[in-house]
Every structure is written in C-alpha cells, then in structure tokens.
XYZ file of C-alpha atoms in Angstrom:
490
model
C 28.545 39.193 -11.441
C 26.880 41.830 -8.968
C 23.769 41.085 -10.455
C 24.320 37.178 -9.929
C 25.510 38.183 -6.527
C 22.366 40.417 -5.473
C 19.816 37.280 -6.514
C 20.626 35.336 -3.918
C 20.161 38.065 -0.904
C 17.455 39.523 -2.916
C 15.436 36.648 -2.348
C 16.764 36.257 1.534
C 14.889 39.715 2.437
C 11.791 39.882 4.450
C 9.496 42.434 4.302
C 9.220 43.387 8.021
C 5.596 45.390 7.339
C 3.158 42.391 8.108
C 4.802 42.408 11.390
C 4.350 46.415 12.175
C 1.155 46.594 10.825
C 0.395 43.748 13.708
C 2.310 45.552 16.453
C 0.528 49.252 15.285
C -2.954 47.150 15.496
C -2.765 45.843 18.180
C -1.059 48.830 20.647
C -4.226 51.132 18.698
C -6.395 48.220 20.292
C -5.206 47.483 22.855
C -5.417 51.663 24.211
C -9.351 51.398 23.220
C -9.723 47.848 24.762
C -12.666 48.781 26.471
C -14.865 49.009 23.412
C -13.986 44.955 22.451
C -16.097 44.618 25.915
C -19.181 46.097 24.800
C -21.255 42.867 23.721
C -22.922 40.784 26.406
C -22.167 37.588 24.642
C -19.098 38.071 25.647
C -20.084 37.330 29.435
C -21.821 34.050 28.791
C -19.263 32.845 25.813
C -16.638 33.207 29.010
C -19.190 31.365 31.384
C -19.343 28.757 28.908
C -16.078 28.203 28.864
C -15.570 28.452 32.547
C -17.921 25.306 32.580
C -15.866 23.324 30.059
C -13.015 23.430 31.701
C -14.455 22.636 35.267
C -16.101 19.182 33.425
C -13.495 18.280 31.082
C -16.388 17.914 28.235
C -18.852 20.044 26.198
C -22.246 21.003 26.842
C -24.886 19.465 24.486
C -28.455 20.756 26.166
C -28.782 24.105 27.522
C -27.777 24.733 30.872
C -28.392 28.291 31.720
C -32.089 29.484 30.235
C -35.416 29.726 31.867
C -37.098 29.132 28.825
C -34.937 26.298 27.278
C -33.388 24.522 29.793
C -32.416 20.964 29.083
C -32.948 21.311 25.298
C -30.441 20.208 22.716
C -27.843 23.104 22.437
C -24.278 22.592 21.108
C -21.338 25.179 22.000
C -20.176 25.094 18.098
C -17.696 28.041 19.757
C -16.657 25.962 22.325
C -12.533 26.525 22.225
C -12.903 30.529 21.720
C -15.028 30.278 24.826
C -12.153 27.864 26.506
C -9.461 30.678 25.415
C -11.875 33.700 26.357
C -12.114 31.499 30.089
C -8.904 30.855 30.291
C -7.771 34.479 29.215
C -10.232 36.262 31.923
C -8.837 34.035 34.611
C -4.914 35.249 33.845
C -5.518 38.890 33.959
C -8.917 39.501 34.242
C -11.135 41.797 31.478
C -7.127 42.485 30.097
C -7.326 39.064 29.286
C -9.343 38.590 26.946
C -8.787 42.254 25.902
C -5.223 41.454 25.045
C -6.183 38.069 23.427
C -8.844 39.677 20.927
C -6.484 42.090 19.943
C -4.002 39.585 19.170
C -6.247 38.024 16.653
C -6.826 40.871 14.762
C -3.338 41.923 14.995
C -2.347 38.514 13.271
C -5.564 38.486 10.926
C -4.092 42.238 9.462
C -0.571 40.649 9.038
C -1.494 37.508 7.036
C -3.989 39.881 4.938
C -1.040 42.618 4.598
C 1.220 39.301 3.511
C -1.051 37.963 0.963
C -1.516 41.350 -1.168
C 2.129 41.791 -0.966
C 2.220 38.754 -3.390
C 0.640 41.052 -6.083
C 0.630 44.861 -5.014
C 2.895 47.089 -3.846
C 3.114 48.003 0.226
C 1.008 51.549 -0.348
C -1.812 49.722 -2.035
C -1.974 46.655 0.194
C -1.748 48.822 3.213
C -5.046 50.757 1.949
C -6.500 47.689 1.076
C -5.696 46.734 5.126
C -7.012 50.140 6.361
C -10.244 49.259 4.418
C -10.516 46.120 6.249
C -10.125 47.463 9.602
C -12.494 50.086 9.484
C -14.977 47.591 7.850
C -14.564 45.152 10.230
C -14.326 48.145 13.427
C -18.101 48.193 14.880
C -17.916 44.446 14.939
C -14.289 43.766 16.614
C -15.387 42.441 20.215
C -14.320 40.416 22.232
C -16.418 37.035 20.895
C -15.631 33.987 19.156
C -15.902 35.030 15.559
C -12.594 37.527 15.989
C -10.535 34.992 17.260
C -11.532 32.492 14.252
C -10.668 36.093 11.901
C -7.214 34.974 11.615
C -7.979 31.700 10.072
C -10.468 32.870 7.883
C -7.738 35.138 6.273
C -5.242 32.602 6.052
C -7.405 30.233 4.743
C -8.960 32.492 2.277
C -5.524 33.855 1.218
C -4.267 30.717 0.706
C -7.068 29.098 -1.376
C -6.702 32.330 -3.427
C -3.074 31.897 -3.808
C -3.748 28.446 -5.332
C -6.354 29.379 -7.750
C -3.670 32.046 -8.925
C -1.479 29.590 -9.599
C -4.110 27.558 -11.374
C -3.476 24.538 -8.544
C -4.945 23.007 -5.773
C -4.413 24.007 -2.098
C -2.221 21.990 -0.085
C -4.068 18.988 1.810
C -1.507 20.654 4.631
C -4.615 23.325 5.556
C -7.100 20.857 6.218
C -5.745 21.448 9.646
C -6.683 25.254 9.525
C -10.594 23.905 8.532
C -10.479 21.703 11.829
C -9.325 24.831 13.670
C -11.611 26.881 12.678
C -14.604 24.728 12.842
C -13.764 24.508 16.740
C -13.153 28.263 17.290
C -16.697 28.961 15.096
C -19.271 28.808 13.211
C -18.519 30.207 10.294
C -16.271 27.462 8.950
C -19.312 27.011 7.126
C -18.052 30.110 4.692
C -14.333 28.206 4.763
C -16.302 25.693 3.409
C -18.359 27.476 0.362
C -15.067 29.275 -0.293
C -13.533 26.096 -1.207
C -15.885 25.530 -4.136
C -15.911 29.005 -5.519
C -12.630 29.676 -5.474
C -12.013 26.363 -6.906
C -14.171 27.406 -10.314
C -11.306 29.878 -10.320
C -8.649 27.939 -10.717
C -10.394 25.864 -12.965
C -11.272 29.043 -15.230
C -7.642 29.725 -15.160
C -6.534 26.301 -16.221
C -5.406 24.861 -19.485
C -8.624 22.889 -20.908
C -6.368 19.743 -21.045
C -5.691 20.228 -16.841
C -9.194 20.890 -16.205
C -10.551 17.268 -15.584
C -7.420 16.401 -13.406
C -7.406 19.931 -11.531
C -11.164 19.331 -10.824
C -10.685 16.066 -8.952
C -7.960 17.598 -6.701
C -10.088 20.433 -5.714
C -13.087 17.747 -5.400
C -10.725 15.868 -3.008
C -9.058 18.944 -1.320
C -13.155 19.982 -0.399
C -13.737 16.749 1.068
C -10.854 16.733 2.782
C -11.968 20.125 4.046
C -15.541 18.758 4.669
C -14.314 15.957 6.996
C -12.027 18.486 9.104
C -14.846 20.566 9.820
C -15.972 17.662 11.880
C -12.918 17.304 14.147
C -14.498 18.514 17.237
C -16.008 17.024 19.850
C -19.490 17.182 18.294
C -18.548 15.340 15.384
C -20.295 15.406 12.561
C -23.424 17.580 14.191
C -20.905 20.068 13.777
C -22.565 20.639 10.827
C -25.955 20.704 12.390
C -25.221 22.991 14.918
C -24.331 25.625 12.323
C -27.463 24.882 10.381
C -29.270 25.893 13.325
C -28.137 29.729 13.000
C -28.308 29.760 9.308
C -32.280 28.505 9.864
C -33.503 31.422 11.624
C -35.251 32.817 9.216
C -37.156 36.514 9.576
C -35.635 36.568 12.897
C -32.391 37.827 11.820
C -34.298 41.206 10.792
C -35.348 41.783 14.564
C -31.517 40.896 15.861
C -28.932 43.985 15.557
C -26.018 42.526 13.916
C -27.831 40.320 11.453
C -30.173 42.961 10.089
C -29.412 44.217 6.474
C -26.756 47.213 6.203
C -28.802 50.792 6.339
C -28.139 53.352 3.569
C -29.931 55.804 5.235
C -27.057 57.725 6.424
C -23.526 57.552 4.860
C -21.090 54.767 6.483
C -17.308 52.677 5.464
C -19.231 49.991 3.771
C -21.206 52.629 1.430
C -18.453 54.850 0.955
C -16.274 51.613 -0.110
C -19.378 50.063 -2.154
C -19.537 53.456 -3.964
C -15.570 53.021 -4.519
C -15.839 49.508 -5.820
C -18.079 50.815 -8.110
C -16.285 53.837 -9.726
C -13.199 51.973 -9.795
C -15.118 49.413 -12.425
C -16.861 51.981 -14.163
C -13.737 54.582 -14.343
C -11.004 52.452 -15.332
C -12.811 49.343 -16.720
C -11.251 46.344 -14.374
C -12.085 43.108 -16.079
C -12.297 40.030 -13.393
C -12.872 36.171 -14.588
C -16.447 35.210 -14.014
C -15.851 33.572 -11.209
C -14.198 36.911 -9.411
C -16.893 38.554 -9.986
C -19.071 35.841 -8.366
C -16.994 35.864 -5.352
C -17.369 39.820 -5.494
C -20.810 39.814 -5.731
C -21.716 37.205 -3.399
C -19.761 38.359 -0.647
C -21.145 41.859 -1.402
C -24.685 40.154 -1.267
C -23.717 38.560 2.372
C -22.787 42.410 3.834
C -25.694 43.530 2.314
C -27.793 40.586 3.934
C -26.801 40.639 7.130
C -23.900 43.614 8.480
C -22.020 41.040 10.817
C -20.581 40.164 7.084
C -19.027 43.464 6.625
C -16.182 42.343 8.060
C -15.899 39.176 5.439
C -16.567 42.240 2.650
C -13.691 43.943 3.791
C -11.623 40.479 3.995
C -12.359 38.494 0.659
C -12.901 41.821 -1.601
C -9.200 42.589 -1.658
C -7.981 39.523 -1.988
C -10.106 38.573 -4.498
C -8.984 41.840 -6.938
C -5.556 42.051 -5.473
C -3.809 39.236 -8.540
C -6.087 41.234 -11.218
C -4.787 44.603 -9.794
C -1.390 43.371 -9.707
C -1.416 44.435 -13.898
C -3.804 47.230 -13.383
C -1.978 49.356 -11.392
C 1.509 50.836 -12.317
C 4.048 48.942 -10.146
C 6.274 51.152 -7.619
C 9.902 51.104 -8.186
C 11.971 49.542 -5.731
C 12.632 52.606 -4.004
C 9.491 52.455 -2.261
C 9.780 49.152 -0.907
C 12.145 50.666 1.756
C 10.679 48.591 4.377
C 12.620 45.486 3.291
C 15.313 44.579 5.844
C 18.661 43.536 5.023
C 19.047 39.214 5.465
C 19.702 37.445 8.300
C 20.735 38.659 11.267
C 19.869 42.658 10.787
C 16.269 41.773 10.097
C 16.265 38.852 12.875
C 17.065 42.122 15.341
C 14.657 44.352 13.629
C 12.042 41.955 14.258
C 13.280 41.014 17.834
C 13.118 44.809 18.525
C 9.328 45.140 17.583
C 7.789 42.259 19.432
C 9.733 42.884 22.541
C 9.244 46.787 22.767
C 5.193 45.372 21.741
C 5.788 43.653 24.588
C 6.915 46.276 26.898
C 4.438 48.717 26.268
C 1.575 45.950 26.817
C 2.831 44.810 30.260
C 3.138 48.933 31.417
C -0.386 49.686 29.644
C -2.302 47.159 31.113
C -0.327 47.609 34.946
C -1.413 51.320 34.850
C -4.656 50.642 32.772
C -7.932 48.556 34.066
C -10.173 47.289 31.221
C -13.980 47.715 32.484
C -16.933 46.233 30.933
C -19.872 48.237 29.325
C -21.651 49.253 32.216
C -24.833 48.888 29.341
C -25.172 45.493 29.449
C -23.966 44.949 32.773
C -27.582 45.986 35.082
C -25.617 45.042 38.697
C -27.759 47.299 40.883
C -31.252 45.934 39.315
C -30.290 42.623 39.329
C -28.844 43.024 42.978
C -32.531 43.673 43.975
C -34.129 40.794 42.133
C -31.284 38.550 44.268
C -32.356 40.307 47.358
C -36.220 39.496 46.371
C -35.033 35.856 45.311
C -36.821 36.690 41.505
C -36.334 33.104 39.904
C -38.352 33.641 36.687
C -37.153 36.837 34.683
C -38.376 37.983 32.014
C -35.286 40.136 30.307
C -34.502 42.290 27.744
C -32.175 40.136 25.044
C -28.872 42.439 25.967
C -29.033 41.688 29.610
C -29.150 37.756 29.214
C -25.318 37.157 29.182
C -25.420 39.249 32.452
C -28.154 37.243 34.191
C -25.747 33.499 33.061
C -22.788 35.782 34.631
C -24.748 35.639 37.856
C -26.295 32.333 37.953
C -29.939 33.970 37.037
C -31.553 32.030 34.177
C -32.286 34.511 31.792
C -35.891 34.428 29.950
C -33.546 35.257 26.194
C -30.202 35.671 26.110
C -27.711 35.492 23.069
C -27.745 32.012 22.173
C -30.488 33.055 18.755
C -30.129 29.450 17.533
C -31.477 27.799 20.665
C -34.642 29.790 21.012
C -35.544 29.388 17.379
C -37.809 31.546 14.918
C -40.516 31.588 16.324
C -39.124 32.000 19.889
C -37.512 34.988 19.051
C -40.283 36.585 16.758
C -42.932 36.403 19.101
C -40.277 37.651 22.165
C -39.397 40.830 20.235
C -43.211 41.607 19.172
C -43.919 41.503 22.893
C -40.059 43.714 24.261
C -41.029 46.236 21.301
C -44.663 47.025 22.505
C -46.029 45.602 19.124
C -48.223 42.216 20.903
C -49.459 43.575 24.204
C -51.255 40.781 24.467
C -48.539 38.532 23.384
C -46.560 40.087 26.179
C -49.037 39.241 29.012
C -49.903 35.657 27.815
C -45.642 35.046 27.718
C -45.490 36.476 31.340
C -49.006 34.013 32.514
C -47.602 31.220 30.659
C -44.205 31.718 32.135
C -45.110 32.141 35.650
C -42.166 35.471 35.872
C -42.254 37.199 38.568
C -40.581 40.000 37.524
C -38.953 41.765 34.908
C -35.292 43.431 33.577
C -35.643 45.650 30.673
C -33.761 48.357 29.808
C -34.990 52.070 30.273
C -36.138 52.612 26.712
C -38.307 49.008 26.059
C -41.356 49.692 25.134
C -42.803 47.106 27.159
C -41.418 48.524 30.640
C -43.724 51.467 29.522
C -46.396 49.308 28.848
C -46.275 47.620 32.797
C -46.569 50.957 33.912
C -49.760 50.924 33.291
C -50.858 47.702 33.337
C -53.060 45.835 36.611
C -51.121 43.450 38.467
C -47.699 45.090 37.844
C -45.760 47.422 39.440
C -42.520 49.488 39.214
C -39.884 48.731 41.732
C -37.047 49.804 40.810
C -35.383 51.940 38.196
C -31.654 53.727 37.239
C -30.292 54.589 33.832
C -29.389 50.918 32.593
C -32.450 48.858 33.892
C -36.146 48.956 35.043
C -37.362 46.381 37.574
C -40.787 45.475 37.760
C -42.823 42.850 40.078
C -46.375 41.354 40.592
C -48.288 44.023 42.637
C -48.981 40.815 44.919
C -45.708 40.529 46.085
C -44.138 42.566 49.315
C -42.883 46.153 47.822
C -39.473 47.000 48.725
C -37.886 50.111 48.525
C -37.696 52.011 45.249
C -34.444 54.634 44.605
C-alpha cells in the first residue's frame, strides 16, 4: 500500500535542475555580457531591425552597401533583428545582452531536459557543460543564438520520437515556422527531419515500417511548408541557398573556415573523447546514429560556426544508447527532485524571482559597452568631417559604417556580395592582388579608406602614388586621395 501510495507523487515530482542550470547560465552570462557584443553583425542585424519596424515590412534589395545597393537581398533573420531592435531600444546594449543570454539560458534547459529522459543528472549535466564550452567563442549577440533554443527543442523532440519508434507530433510544425523567421539555419531543422526519421524507421517493427514511413514523409512536408511562413514565402528557401552557395569564400571568412588542429582546443579535446569512449568501451549505435554522428562531426569540421550544433546533436544523439551503457545512479542522487505541488511551485518561484533580482541590480550598477574593435568612432568621425561617401572598408568595420548611415564598401551580409565578390575583396584587404586592389579603388571611384591597423593593404597605400595617410589610432587607419585638402593627422 505505501508503494501504491508513492506512484502517484512519484510521478507528480519535477526535477527543478533544467531550471537552475538556466538561472546559473544566464547570471555567468549575463556578468561577461560584454563579450556577446564583440561581433559587428550585431550593429547592422539591430539597424535592420530598426528599419522594419519604422516600415511595417521587410527589406527585399539592399539598402545600406556601396557596392550592392538596390540588389535583391532578403533579411532571412528578419524577427531576431526585430527582437535585437526592439531589445536595444528598452535598455540599451543590456538589451540585447539580457535577451541573448536568455536564449541560451533556455537552449541549456531544454537540452538538460531531454538527456534527463535517458541519463542520470551527473551525466546530462557534463553532457551540458560540453555544450556550452563548445558553443562559447560563438555565443554573441546575433540571430543564430536566439534561434539556439529551437534548434534544441526541435532536435530533442524529433529524437524523442525516433526513440519511441514514432513520428513527431504535427504540433512542432509551429517550432519549424519559428525558426525559419528567427534564421537561417532551419535549413538543418529541415535535414534533421529526414535523418532522424531513418532512425525511427531502423527501430521499427518491419510490419510498421511502410506506415511509419508515410507519417514521417508527411510530418517533413509539413515541416517543409512551415519553413515558408514568413513574409518571404517560399524564397525563404532561396534566401538560405544563397549562404550555402558561397563556395571557396567561406575559407577566407573567420567563422566559416574549417576547425584548426594546430593547437589543442574543446572541440579536439571532445573529438579525441568521442573517440576513446568508442574504442575503450565498444558503444554500438544503429547506422543511422552513427550517420547523424558523423555528419554533424563533418559540419564542425567544415565550417567552426557548427561547433556549436556538434556540441548540441552529439549528446542527444548517444544519450538513449547511453541510457544502457552506463550504470544507472540510485535514487539517492537524484536529490534535486522537489517534493509535488506546492513546495516545488515555491522552489521554482524562488529561483526566477531572486534571477530576477540580481538582473535588475547587475545591470543598474553595470553598463554593457560594445567592442571598441569593431567600433572605429574617431576614424570614421574624420571621414564625416571630410564628407568621404565612397569607403572602401575592412569587412569587420561594415556593421559600424550601416550604424552610422556610411555605406560600407563589404560588410557582413557574405550572401549578398557573392563568391566572387568576396574572393577578389579579400585578395586585395590581404595584400595578395595589389593590382586587384587599385583597379577595385579606380573602378569604385573611393575616396578613401577604413582598414584596420594590421591590413596588409593599409601598408600597401603607404607607399603607393596618389594615396596618402591621414589619419591613424589603434583600431583604424584612414587614408585619402593625395588630391584632396589634407587635414590634420593625430
């Protein structure tokens, strides 16, 4: 009879640790809020959004390049940069500060929820801890962090199906539609629907196969048609093809190179770990784990921005086979379950309001500054006070040029410049097409240039007739045509 008793509250209690790890994330964030500010997208993505907001629509040509003005460009980002807008015009750079570490607060707490389905709290929490410092160098303030949440979810819960041997829920096609309008990469939402759908299928009787195949066929569709409920439609779809067709250009942009082994890092350290836990201990996966495993690991190796999605799908993908791998804990450890109702109600209550608290008293005593790197004020004050209107720039200083109504030359918008935009642009920044260089500032009529202090080509003008140096600090380099009136140098 106690036993019969004990079932029911038993399955009343709530594990209360999704919910700390969310409030310990975000507080650790939130105190080192100035390094989600250290991306100059970030400037333009809230410009952006500024300019939705003031017209009530979406931009479909370019509006802010020297280079590419009036050119079909769609803002596949475009309700991240609406938040991001709306965000810096509550509180400022805490704005968006506190609203980026939201979404990785909540994108720990639904990963932390869906390995407590199969491990035990000290193994999921690793597997979290993994995550984070995977996903660290790239947590800034940008769209892709606030669409991490829904990649988790979404991930987790197509996962959860598949271990089941099911198919998801037609109830997150909404999540797809979400995510398609806070990012790009819906387009991986989108592949992860088919592979993880060959695991369920593996997993099925052979007699459920047929039927299971047609509800995953139907669920991806759904899916597919979701990802088109924006206000682009349908060239949703097109817009994200853009990025994924940029060819060798990803090699010359920083956080779509391919990861460096060169000296040891997180995503080595947990390759290497991956690795030894195969090879030690013999973990045996269903083909189409290991095809999820390997492809992901493939993507972080590709291109480092996918790092994070390493650290994301890779647990969830092992956490149902290490469910029978590793001993289970004893219920003693799972001390972090609250008693039912009401005790748990308060514990809760207690944690989001003292989370709360200490946010409100941080960010009154506390002023979030952008990285003074990208952010070339005094430079860019004496272009304005020249009236420079054609600027050729460095690619980190473009958002900063948007930010003050300067069309930049490049700026961070990859897929509207194209391949061979960008290939020829860095050839000329890096010093390797001197000649490439000149004929782009002829062609382009600039009369003047931003680059930063260590560009090769703001060496090269040094020496080179018809330019001069006007004006230099420890962020930017100015140079101007030597026919124009010389102003004073500091």
């Amino acid at each position: 009879m106690s036993i019969a008793a004990s079932l029911p509250i038993a399955r009343a209690q709530r594990n209360l640790a999704p919910l700390c790890i969310a409030a310990a994330s975000f507080l650790l964030l939130l105190v080192s809020g100035d390094s989600l500010l250290h991306d100059p997208d970030t400037l333009w993505q809230i410009k952006v959004g500024q300019w939705i907001l003031d017209h009530r629509t979406v931009p479909w040509t370019d509006l802010y390049s020297l280079t590419r003005q009036g050119e079909v460009w769609l803002s596949t980002s475009w309700l991240s940069q609406v938040l991001f807008a709306i965000a810096d015009a509550w509180g400022g750079w805490t704005g968006p500060v506190v609203l980026t570490a939201a979404a990785i607060a909540l994108a720990m707490a639904l990963l932390l929820a869906f390995l407590q389905r199969h491990l035990d709290l000290p193994y999921a929490l690793v597997f979290c801890l993994l995550a984070m410092t995977l996903a660290a160098p790239h947590l800034l303030a940008r769209p892709h962090v606030l669409a991490l949440p829904v990649m988790v979810a979404w991930s987790g819960a197509l996962m959860a199906a598949a271990d089941r041997g099911r198919a998801p829920s037609f109830l997150l096609l909404p999540l797809m539609a979400l995510w398609a309008n806070l990012h790009g990469g819906f387009v991986l939402g989108l592949a992860l629907t088919g592979a993880i759908g060959l695991e369920a299928l593996w997993r099925a009787a052979r007699t459920r196969r047929l039927a299971l195949a047609m509800q995953w066929a139907a669920f991806g569709l759904g899916a597919l048609a979701a990802s088109c409920c924006t206000p682009y439609g349908i060239d949703t779809l097109l817009g994200a093809a853009r990025i994924l067709s940029l060819g060798k250009s990803f090699s010359v942009i920083a956080e779509w190179r391919p990861a460096d082994f060169s000296t040891f890092s997180p995503f080595a350290g947990a390759l290497l770990g991956l690795l030894g836990l195969a090879l030690m201990r013999g973990l045996t996966l269903s083909p189409p784990r290991v095809l999820l495993i390997l492809g992901t690991t493939w993507m972080a190796l590709t291109h480092v921005r996918s790092i994070e999605t390493f650290g994301v799908l890779v647990p969830l993908v092992l956490a149902q086979p290490l469910s029978g791998w590793i001993r289970p804990a004893s219920e003693a450890p799972r001390g972090s379950r609250m008693a039912p109702g009401a005790p748990a109600a308060l514990a809760a209550m207690a944690i989001v309001l003292a989370t709360a608290s200490a946010t409100a008293t941080f960010a009154a005593h506390h002023t979030f500054e952008f990285s003074t790197a990208q952010t070339p004020v005094a430079a860019v004050d004496v272009l304005a006070e020249r009236k420079a209107a054609r600027i050729f720039n460095s690619y980190g200083f473009g958002g900063y040029l948007i930010v003050r109504d300067i069309r930049p030359f490049v700026d961070g918008r990859s897929e509207l410049y194209g391949e061979k935009f960008l290939m020829d642009y860095f050839a000329a920044e890096d010093g390797r097409d001197v000649s490439g260089l000149l004929r782009m500032l002829d062609e382009n009529r600039i009369d003047a240039t931003l680059l930063t202090v260590d560009s090769p080509a703001a060496q090269i003008l040094d020496h080179i007739k018809g330019w001069k140096r006007l004006y230099a600090d420890k962020i930017a380099v100015v140079h101007v045509r030597d026919d124009q009136d010389a102003a004073p140098s500091k």
